[in-house]
Coordinates of C-alpha atoms in Angstrom, one line a residue:
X58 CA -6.8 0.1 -113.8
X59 CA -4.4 -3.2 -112.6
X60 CA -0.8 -3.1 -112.3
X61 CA 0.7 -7.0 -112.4
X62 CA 3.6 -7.2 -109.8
X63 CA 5.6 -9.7 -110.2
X64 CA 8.7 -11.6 -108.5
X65 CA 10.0 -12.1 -104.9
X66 CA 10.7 -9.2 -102.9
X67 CA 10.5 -7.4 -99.4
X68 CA 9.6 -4.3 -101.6
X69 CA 5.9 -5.7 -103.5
X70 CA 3.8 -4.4 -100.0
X71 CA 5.5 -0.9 -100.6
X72 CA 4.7 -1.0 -104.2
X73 CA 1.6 -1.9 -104.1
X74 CA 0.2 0.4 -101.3
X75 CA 1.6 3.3 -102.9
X76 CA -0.1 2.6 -106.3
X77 CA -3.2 1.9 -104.7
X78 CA -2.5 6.1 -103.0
X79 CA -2.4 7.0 -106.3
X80 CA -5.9 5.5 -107.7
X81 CA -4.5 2.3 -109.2
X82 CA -5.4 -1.3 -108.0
X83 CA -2.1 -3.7 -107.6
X84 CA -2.0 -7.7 -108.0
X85 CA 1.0 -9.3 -107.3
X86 CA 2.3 -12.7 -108.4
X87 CA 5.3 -14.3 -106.5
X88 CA 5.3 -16.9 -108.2
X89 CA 6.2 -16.8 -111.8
X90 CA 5.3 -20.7 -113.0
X91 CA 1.6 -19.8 -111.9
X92 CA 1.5 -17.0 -115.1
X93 CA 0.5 -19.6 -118.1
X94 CA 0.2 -16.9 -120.2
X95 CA 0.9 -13.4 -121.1
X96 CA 0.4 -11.4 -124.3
X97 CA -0.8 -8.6 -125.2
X98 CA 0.6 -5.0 -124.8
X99 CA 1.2 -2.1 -122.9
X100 CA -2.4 -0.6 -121.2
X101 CA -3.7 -4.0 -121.9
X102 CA -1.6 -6.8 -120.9
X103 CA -3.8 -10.3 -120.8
X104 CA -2.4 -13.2 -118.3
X105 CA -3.7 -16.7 -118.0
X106 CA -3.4 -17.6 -114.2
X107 CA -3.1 -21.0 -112.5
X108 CA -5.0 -22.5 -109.9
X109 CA -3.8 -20.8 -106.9
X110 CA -1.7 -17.7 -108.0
X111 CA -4.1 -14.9 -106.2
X112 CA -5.8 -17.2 -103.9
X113 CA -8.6 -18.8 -105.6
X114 CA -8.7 -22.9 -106.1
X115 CA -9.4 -21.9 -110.0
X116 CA -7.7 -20.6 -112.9
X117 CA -8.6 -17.2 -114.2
X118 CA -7.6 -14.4 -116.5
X119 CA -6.7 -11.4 -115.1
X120 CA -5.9 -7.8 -117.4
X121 CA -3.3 -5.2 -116.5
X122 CA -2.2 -2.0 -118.1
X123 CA 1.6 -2.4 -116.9
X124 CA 3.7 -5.0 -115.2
X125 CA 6.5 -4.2 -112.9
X126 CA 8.9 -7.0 -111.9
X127 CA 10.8 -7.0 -108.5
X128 CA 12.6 -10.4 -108.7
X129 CA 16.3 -10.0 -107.8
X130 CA 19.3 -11.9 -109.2
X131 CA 20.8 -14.1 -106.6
X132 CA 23.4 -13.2 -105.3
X133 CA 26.1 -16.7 -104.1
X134 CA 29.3 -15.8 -103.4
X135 CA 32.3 -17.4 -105.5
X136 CA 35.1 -18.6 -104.2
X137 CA 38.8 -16.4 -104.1
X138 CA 41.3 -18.9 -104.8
X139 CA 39.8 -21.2 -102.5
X140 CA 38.7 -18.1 -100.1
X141 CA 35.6 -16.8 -99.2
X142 CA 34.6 -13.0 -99.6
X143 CA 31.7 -11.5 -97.3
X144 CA 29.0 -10.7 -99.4
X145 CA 28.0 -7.2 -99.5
X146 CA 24.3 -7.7 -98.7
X147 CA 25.1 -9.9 -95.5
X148 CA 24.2 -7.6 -92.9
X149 CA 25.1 -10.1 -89.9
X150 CA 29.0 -10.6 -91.3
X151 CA 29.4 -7.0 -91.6
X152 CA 28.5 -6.3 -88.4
X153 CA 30.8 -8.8 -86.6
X154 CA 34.1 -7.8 -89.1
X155 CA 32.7 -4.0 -87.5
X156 CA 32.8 -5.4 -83.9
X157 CA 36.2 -7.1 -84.5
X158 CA 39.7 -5.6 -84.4
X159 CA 42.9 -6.3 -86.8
X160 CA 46.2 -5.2 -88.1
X161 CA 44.7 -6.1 -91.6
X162 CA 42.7 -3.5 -93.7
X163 CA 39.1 -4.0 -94.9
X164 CA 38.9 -4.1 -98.6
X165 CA 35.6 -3.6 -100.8
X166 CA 35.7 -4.7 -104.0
X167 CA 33.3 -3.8 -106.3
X168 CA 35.0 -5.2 -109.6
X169 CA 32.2 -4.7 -112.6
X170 CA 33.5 -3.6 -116.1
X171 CA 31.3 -1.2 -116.9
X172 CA 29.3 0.3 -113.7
X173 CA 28.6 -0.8 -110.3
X174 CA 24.8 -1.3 -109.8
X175 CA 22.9 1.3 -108.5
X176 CA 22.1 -0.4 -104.9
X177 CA 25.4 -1.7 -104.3
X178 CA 27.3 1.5 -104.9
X179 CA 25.2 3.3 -102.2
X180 CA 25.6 -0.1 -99.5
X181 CA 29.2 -0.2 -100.0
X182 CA 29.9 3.5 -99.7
X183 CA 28.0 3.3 -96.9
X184 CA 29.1 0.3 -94.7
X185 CA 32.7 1.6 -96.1
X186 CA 32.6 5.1 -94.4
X187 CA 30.7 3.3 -91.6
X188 CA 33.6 1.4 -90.5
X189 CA 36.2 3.6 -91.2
X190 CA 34.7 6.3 -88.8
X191 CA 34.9 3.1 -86.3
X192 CA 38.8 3.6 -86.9
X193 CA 38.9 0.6 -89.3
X194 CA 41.7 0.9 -92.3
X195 CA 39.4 0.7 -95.1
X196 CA 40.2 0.6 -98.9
X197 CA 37.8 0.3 -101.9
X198 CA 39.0 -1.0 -105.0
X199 CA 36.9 -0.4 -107.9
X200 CA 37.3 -0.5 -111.9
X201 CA 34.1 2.0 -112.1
X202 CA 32.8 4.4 -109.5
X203 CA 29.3 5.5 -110.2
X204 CA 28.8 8.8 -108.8
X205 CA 26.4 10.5 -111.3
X206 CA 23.8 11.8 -109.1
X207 CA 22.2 12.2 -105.6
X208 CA 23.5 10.2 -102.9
X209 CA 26.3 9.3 -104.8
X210 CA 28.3 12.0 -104.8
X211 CA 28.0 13.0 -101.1
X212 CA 28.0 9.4 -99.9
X213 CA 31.4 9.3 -101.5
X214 CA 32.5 12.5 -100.6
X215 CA 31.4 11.4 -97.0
X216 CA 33.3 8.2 -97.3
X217 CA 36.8 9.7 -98.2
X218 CA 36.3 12.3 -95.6
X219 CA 35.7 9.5 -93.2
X220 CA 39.5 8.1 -94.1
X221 CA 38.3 5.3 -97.2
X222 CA 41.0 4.4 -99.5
X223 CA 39.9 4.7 -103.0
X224 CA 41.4 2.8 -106.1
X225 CA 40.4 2.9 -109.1
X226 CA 42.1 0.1 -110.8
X227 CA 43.7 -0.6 -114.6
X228 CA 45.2 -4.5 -113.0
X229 CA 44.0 -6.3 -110.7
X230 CA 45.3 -9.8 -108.8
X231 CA 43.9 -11.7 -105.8
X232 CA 45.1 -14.8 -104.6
X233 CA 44.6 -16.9 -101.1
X234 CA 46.8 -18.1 -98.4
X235 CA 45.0 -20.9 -97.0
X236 CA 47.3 -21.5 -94.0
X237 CA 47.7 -18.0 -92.9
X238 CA 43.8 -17.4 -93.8
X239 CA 44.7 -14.1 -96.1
X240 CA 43.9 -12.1 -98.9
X241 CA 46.9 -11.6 -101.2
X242 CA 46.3 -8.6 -102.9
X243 CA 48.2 -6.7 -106.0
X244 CA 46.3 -3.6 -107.5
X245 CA 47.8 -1.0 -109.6
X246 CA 46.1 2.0 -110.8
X247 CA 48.6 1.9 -114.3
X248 CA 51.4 4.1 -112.3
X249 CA 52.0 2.7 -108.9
X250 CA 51.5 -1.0 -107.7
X251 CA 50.0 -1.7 -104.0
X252 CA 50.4 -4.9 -102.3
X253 CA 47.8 -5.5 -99.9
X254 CA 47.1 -8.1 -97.1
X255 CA 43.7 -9.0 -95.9
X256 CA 41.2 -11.2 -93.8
X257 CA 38.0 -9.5 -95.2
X258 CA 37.3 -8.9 -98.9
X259 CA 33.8 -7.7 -99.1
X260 CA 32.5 -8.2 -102.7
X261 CA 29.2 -7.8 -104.5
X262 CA 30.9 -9.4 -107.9
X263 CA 28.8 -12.7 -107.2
X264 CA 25.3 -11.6 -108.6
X265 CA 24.1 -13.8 -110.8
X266 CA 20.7 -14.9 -112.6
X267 CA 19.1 -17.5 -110.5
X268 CA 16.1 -20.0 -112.2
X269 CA 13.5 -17.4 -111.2
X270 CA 14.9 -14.4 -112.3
X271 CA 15.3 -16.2 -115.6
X272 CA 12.0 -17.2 -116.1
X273 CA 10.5 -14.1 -115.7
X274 CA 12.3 -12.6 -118.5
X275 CA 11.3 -15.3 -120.9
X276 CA 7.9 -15.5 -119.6
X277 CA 7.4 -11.8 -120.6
X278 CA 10.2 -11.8 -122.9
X279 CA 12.6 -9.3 -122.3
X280 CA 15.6 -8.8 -123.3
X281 CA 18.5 -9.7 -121.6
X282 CA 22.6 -8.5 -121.8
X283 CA 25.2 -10.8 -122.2
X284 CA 25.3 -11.7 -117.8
X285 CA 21.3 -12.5 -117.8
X286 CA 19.8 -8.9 -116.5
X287 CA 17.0 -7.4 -117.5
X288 CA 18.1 -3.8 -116.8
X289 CA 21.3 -2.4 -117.1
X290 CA 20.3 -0.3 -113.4
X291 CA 21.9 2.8 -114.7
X292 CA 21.1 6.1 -113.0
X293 CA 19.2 8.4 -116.2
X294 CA 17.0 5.0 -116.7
X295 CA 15.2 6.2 -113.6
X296 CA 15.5 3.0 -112.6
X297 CA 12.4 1.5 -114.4
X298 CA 13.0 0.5 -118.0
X299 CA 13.0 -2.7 -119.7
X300 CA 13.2 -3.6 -123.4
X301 CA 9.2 -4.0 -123.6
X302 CA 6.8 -1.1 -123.1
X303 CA 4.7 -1.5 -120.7
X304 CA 7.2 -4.2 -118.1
X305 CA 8.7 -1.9 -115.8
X306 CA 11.8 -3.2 -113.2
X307 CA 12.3 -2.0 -109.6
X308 CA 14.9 -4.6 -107.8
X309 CA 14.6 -5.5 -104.6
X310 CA 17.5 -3.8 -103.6
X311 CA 16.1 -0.6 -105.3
X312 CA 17.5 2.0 -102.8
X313 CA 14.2 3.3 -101.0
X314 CA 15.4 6.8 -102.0
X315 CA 14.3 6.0 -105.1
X316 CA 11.1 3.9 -105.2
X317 CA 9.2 7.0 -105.6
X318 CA 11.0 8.2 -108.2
X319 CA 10.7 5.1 -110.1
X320 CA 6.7 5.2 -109.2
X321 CA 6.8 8.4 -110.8
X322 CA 8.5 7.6 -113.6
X323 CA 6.2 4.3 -114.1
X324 CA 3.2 6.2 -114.0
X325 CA 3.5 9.0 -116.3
X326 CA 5.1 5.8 -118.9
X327 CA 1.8 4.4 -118.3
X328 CA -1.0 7.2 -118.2
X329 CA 0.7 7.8 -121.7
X330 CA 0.3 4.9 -122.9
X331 CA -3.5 4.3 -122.2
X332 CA -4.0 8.0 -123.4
X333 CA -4.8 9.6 -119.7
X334 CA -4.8 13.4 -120.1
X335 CA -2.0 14.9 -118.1
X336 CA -2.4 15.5 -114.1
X337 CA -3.2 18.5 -112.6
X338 CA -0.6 21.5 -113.4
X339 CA 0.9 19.7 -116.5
X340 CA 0.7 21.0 -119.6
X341 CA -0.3 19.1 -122.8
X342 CA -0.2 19.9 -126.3
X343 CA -3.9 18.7 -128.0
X344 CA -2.2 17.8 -131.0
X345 CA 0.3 15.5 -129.2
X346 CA -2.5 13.9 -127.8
X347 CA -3.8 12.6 -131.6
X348 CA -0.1 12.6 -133.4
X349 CA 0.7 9.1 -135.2
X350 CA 4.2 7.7 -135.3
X351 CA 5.4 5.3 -137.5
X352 CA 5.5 2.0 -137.1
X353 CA 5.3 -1.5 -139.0
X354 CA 2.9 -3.1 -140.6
X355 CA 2.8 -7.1 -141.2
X356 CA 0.8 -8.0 -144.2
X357 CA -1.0 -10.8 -143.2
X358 CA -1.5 -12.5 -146.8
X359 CA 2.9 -12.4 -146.8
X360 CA 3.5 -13.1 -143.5
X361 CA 4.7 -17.1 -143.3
X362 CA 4.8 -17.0 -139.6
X363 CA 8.5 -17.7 -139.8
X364 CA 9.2 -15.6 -136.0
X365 CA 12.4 -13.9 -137.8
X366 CA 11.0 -10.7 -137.3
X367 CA 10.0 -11.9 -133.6
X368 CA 13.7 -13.1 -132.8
X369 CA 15.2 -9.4 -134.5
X370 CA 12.9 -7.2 -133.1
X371 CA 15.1 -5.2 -130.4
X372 CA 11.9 -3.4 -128.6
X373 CA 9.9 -6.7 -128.4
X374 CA 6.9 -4.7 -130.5
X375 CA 6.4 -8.4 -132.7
X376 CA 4.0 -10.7 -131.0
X377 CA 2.9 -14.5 -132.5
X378 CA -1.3 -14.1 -133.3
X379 CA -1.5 -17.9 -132.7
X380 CA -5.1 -18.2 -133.9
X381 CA -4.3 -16.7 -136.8
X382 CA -1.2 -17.7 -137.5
X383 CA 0.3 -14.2 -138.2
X384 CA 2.6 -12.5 -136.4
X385 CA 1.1 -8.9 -135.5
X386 CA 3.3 -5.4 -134.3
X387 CA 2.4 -3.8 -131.1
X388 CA 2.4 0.0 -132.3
X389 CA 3.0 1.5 -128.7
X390 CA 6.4 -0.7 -128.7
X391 CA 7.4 -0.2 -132.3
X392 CA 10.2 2.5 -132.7
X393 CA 10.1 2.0 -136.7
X394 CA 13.9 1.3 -136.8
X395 CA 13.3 -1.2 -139.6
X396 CA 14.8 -4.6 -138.7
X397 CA 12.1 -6.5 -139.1
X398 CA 11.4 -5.7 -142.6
X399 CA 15.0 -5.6 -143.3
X400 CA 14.5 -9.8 -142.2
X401 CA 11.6 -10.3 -143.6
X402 CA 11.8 -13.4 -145.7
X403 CA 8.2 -12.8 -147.6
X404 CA 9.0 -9.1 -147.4
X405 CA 5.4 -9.3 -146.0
X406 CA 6.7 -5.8 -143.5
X407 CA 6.7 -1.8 -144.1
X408 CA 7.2 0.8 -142.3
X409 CA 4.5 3.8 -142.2
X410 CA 6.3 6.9 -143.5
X411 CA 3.3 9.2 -142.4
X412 CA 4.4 12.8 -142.4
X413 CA 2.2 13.8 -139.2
X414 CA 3.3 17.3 -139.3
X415 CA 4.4 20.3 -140.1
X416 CA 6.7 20.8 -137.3
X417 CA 8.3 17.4 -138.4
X418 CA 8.7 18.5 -141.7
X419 CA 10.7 21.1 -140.6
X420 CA 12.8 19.8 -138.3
X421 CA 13.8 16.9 -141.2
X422 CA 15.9 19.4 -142.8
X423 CA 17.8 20.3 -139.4
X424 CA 20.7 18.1 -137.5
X425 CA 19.8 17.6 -133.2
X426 CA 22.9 18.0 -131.2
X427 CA 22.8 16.5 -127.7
X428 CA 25.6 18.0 -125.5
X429 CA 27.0 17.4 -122.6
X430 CA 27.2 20.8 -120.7
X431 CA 30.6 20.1 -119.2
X432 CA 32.1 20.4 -122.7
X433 CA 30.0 20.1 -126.1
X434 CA 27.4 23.1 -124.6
X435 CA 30.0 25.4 -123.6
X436 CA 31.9 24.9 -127.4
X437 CA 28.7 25.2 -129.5
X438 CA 27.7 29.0 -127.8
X439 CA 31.1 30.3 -129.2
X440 CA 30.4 28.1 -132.5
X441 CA 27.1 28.9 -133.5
X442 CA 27.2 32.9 -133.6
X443 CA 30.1 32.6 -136.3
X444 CA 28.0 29.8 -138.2
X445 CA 26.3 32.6 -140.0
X446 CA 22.8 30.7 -142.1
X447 CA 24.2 27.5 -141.3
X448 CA 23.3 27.9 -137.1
X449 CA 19.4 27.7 -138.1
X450 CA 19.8 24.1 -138.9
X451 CA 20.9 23.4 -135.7
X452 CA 18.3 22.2 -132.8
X453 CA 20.5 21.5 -129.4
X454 CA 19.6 20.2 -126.3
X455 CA 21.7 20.5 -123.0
X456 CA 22.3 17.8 -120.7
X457 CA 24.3 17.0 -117.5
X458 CA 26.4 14.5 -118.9
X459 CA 26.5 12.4 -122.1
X460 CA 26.0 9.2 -119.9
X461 CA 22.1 10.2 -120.2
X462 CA 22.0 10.1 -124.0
X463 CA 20.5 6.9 -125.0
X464 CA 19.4 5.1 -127.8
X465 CA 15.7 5.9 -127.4
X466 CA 16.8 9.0 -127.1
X467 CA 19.1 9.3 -130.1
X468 CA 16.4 7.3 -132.1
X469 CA 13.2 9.1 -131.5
X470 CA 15.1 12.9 -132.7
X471 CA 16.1 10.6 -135.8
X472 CA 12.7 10.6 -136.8
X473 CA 12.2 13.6 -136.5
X474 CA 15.5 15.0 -138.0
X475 CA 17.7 14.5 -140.9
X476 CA 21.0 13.9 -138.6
X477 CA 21.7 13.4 -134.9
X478 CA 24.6 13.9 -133.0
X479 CA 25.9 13.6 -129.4
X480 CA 28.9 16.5 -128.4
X481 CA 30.5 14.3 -125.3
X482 CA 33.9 14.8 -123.4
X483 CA 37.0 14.0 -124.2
X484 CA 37.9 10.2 -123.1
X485 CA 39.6 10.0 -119.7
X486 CA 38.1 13.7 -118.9
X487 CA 33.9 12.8 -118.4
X488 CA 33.4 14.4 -115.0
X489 CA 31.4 11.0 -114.4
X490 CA 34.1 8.3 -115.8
X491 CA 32.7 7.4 -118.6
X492 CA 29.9 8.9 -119.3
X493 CA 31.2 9.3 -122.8
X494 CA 31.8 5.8 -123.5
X495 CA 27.9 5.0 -122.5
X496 CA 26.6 7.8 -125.4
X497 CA 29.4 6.3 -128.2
X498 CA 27.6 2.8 -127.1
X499 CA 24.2 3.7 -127.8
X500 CA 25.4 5.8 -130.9
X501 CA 27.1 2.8 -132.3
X502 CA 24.3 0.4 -131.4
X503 CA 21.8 2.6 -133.5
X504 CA 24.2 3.1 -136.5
X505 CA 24.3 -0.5 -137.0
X506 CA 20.7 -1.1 -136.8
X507 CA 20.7 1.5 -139.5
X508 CA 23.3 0.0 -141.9
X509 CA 20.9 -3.4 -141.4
X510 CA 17.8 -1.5 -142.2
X511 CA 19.9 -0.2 -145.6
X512 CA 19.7 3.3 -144.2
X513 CA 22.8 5.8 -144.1
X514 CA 24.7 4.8 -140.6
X515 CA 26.3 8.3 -140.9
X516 CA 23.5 9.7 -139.8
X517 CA 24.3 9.3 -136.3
X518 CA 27.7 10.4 -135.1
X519 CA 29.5 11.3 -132.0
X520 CA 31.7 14.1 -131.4
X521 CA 34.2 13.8 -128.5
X522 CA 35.4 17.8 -127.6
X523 CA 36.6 19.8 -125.1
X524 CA 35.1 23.2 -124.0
X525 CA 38.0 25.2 -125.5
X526 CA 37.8 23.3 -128.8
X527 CA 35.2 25.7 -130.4
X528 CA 37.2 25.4 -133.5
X529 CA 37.3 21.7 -133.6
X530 CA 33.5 21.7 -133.3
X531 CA 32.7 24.6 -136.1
X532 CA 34.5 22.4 -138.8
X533 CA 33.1 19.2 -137.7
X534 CA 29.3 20.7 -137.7
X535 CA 29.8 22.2 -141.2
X536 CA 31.2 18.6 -142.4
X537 CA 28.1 17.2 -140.7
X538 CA 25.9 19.4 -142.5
X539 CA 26.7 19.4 -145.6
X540 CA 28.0 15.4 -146.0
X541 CA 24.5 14.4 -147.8
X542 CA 20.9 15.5 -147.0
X543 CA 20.1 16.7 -143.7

């Protein structure tokens, strides 16, 4: 079986050995203009090579039952106010500001709005405990700390043990003194304002999508967010996903702690797909093995070959059948949510309402609670033993924090159950920031695909509750219950 990888990076040799280890044969493809073609899906991508791209003076066509992309966003600098920051990833630079001796502190900046990526958070906690232990005055200034998860935790831990500065920041100002050469900063964490003075700023804010990173995504057409990526890098996404089956991403800068996780991750993705029975010492359930999901079906007398359903389709599971002149859905990408009949101009889409079991049947009369076992766990085991007939309605699964709820997640118990909802902590009290925030997100997100689809949006909702709000919770899951058909 071939795995396609694909992109720039110091990591493709390491990839591709350990693949091979594992019985798989690996390809890789630096180059992205030489791909002329790719369709297909996952466990049986097709791509249309150019003259050159594996070494031969021909074109060929080459099959492959995944894809894993290792091109990573550039990553030039902008300009402070006319200053220059070090970049993080600059190895030389921060060895000479480690050599070098000043008055003035050394401030990391790590200024994302949402998370810092996965890579970066580990390099600067790092080089930042690294130069304080050499007796430098360091300070980190961040809006978000990751630090869900091993190393993060002990690498910061670590780090403020070492003497680092932390500051999490609600305002931040920077301007530059060109004649004096220094870093004019004013940061306040929403109760106390620091001024701070500076000759090295050492950011990572400067990632951005460079022409070749951009042309893989639309090449294999992935879905991007609103700054160009193809994957958010968060910590429970293992760090592999992208928004089509099949396309897998490790960055270059994927921390080598985690390549094998990822490998691991990819695989098991992938042996599902193409139907490989589990490995040794995993169980599997035979009737798993031949369950159907739903999934759309394009009616190929209706269809008009518009490409709405291609341009709405949020999993990339639509796919143009030139010869035909049809657009076709690729099952194993499909998630049924219904958008693409909902846009369907010729109405020439449905979705397969196949009850495939009685298990499911079951479980349609039932709500799934995910809960965040800082907070929503430890409320629902005082709830549920005063909730009398109503507690056998209730399926819940534990998690670590609400940050790993996401909207595959939330999606695939939907079809399954009649109602779906996340217990998360209060705001300002996740143990990891804002973990919360990420599962009302994904929530959100799949309760307005639902309202498009013409499907009840209420029957996904978030719950934000403390541990000792057991009360709070027993009225809100009776509501939830009984507020239409579950």
């Amino acid at each position: 079986m071939n795995i396609l990888i694909m992109g720039q990076s110091e990591i493709n040799g390491i990839l591709a050995e350990r693949f091979e280890k594992r019985g798989y044969s690996a390809f890789i493809i630096e180059d992205a203009s030489k791909i002329k073609a790719f369709h297909g899906e996952s466990g049986c991508f097709k791509i249309r090579l150019g003259a050159g791209a594996v070494g031969s003076g021909v074109a060929e066509d080459r099959e492959a039952a995944a894809v894993i992309v290792t091109e990573t966003a550039g990553k030039a600098m902008p300009a402070i106010d006319g200053g220059k920051p070090v970049c993080l990833h600059e190895s030389d630079d921060l060895r000479r500001i480690a050599g070098s001796r000043t008055k003035y502190p050394v401030v990391f900046l790590l200024d994302y709005f949402n998370e810092s990526p996965q890579a970066s958070t580990v390099k600067a906690l790092h080089e930042a405990r690294a130069l304080a232990l050499r007796k430098h005055n360091v300070i980190y200034i961040f809006r978000f700390m990751r630090s869900a998860g091993t190393p993060h935790e002990s690498l910061y831990q670590a780090a403020r043990k070492a003497g680092v500065t932390f500051i999490k920041y609600e305002s931040l100002d920077i301007a530059y003194d060109k004649n004096k050469d220094l870093f004019q900063i004013k940061v306040s964490d929403g109760v106390n304002e620091v001024d701070i003075l500076t000759k090295h700023v050492i950011s990572d804010s400067g990632y951005g999508v460079d022409g070749a990173y951009a042309e893989i995504a639309l090449k294999l057409r992935l879905r991007v967010n609103e700054a160009g990526y193809i994957n958010e890098d968060r910590y429970m996404l293992s760090p592999t996903l992208t928004s089509r089956k099949g396309v897998y991403y490790f960055s270059g800068d994927t921390a080598a702690d985690r390549i094998s996780e990822g490998i691991d991750y990819t695989l098991s993705m992938i042996e599902a797909d193409v139907g490989i029975p589990a490995r040794a010492g995993e169980e599997t359930d035979p009737e798993d093995v031949n369950r159907t999901e739903d999934y759309a079906i394009v009616d190929a007398e209706k269809c008009v070959f518009c490409y709405s359903c291609y341009r709405a389709c949020p999993h990339g599971a639509m796919t143009p059948d030139e010869e035909a002149r049809v657009m076709k859905n690729m099952k194993v990408a499909c998630e049924a949510c219904g958008i693409c009949a909902a846009v369907c101009p010729g109405n020439a889409i449905t979705i397969t309402t196949d009850d495939f079991s009685d298990e499911r049947e079951g479980k349609r009369g039932k709500v799934k609670l995910f809960c965040c076992e800082n907070s929503g766990a430890v409320a629902l085991q005082e709830v549920l033993p005063a909730m009398g007939d109503l507690a056998s309605k209730i399926d819940a699964e534990t998690l670590p924090c609400g940050g790993r709820i996401g909207f595959e997640q939330l999606s695939g118990a939907l079809r399954q159950y009649g109602k779906v909802m996340a217990l998360v902590c209060m705001d300002d009290a996740c143990k990891h920031f804002d973990g919360n925030k990420r599962a009302c997100r994904q929530a959100e997100r799949l309760s307005a695909m639902l309202e498009t689809a013409g499907i009840d949006p209420g029957k996904v909702e978030v719950c934000k509750i403390s541990h000792a709000m057991s009360a709070v919770l027993q009225d809100t899951l009776i509501d939830f219950l009984k507020e239409g058909a579950v």
